[in-house]
Coordinates of C-alpha atoms in Angstrom, one line a residue:
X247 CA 57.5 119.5 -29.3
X248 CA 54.6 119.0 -26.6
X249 CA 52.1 116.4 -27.0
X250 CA 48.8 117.1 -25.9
X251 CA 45.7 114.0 -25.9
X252 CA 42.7 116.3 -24.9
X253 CA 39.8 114.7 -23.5
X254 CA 36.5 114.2 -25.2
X255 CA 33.4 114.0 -23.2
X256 CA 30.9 111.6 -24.2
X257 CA 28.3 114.5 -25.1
X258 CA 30.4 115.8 -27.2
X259 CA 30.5 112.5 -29.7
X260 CA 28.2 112.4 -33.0
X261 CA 25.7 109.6 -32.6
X262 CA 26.0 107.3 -35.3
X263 CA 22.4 106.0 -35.1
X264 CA 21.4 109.0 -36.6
X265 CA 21.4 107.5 -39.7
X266 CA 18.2 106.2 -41.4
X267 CA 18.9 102.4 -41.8
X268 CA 17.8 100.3 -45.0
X269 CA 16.0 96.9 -45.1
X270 CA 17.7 94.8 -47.0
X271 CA 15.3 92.9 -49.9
X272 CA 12.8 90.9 -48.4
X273 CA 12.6 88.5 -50.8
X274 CA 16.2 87.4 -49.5
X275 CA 14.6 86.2 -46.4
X276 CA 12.9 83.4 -48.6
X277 CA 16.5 82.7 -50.3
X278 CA 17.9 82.4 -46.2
X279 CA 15.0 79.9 -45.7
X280 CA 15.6 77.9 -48.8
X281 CA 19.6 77.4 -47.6
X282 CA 18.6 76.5 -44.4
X283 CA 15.8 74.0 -45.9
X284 CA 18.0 72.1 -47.5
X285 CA 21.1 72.1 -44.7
X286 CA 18.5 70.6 -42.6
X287 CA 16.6 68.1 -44.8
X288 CA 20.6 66.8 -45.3
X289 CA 20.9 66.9 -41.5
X290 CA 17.7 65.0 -40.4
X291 CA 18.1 62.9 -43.2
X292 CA 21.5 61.9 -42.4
X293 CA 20.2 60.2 -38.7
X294 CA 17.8 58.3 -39.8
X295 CA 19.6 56.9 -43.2
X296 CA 22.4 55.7 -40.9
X297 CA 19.9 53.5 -38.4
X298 CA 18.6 51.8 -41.8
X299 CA 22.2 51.1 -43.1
X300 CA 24.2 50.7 -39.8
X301 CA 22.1 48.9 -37.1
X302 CA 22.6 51.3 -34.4
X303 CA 21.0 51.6 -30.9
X304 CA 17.5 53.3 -31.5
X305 CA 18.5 56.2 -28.7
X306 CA 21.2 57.6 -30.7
X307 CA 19.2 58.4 -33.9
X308 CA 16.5 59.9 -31.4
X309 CA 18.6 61.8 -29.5
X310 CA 20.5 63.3 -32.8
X311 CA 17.0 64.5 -34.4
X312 CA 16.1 66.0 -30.9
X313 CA 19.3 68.1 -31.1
X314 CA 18.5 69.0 -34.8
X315 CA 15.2 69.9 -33.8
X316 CA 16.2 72.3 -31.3
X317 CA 18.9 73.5 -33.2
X318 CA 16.6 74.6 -36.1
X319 CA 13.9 75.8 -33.8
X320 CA 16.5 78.4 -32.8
X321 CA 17.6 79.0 -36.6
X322 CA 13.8 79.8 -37.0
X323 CA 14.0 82.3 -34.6
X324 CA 17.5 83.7 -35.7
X325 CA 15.7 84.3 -39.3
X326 CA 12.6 85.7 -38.1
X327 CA 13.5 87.8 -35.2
X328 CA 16.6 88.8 -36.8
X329 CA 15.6 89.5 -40.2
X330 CA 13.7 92.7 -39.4
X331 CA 17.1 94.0 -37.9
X332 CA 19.3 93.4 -41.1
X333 CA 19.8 96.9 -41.7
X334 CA 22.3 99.0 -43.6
X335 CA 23.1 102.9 -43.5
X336 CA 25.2 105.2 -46.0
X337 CA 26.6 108.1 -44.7
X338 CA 29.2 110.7 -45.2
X339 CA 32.1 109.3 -44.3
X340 CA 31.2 105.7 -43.2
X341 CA 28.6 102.5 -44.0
X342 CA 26.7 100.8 -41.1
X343 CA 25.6 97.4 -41.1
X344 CA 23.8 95.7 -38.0
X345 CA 22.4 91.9 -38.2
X346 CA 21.3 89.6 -35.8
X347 CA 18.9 88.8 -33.0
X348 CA 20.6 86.3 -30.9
X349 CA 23.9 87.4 -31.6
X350 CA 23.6 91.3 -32.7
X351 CA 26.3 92.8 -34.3
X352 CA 26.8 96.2 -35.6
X353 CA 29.5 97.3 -37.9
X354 CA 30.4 100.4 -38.9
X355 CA 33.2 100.9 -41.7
X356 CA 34.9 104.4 -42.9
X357 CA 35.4 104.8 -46.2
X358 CA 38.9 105.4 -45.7
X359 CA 39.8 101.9 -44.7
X360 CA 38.3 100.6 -47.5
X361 CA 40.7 99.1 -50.0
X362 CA 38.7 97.0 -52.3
X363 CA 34.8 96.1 -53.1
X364 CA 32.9 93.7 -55.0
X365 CA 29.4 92.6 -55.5
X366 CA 28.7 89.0 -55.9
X367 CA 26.2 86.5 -56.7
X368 CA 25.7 83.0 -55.9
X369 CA 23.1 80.1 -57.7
X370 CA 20.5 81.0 -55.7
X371 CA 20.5 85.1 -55.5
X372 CA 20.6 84.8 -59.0
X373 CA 17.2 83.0 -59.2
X374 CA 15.9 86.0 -56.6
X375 CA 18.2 88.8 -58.1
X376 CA 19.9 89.7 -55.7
X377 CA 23.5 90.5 -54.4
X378 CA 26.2 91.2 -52.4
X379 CA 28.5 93.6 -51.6
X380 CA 31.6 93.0 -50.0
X381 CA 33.5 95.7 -48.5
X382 CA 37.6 94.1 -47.9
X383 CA 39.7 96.5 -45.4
X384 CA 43.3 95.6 -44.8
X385 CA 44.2 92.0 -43.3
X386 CA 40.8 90.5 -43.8
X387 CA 40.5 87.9 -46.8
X388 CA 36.7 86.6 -46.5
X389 CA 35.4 90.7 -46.6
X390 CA 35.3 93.1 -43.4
X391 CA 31.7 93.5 -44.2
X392 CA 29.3 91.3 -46.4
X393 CA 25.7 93.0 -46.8
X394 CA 23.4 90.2 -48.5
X395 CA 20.3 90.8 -50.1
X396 CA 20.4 93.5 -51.8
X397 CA 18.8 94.5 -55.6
X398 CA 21.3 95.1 -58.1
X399 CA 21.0 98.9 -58.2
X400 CA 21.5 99.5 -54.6
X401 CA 24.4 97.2 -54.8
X402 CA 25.9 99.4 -57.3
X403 CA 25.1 102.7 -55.8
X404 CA 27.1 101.9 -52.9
X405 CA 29.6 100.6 -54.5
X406 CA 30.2 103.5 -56.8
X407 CA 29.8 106.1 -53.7
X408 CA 32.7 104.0 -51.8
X409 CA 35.0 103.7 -55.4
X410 CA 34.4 107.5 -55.4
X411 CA 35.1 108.4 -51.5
X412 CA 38.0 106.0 -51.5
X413 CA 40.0 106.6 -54.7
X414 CA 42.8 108.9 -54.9
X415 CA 43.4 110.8 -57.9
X416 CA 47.3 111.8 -58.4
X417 CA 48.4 115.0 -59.7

């Protein structure tokens, strides 16, 4: 039996980004800002509450909010910049997902891999109706892929195309 690994030259491979990308809602960009509203109000609250119960040297409380301020001045950019690039593709034989502006990442799944899916919704996404869908490939227990922000019908579009490409009928 010979074994034979041919080469494949790099012109030769199908460009994924040929694929028309989706926005996710953009309402969901208010829910992301809501979260993040209240994370911080907790955070800078937390600071100054603790020089009013605890006497504590007036630096530390200062140099805490500074922190917290340039941390959310970043989160602020995250959000904005990065919204815009939230974008999700359905092809063929795979899904693509890409988020992020400081940190990009871009994930794309085959359907094959795919072993279970689910479409969820939190407190919030349920005052904003929206979803979403988690795509779970062996090993991983939080969701190989989580696409937020979607409406309920694109939610379950995709997750009927992926029930339909990855069952297996027996005969």
């Amino acid at each position: 039996m010979n074994f034979e690994n041919l080469e494949v030259h790099l012109d030769e491979l199908p460009d994924f980004k040929s694929v028309e990308l989706n926005l996710v809602q953009k309402r969901y960009k208010r829910l992301i800002w809501i979260n993040e509203g209240l994370v911080f109000t907790l955070l800078f609250a937390l600071p100054i509450i603790a020089f009013f119960i605890e006497p504590v040297p007036l630096w530390i409380p200062i140099v805490v909010l500074c922190l917290l301020s340039l941390v959310l001045v970043v989160r602020a950019t995250e959000i904005e910049k990065g919204f815009p690039l939230r974008l999700f593709g359905i092809r063929q034989y795979d899904i693509i997902y890409q988020s992020g502006f400081f940190y990009f990442t871009e994930t794309v799944i085959p359907y094959n891999r795919i072993q279970h899916v689910e479409i969820k919704q939190g407190p919030l996404s349920r005052f904003y109706n929206l979803y979403s869908l988690r795509l779970y490939t062996a090993g991983a227990s939080s969701g190989d892929l989580i696409i937020d922000g979607l409406d309920k019908e694109t939610a379950q579009k995709i997750k009927a195309k992926v029930l339909a490409k990855t069952t297996i009928i027996d005969e």
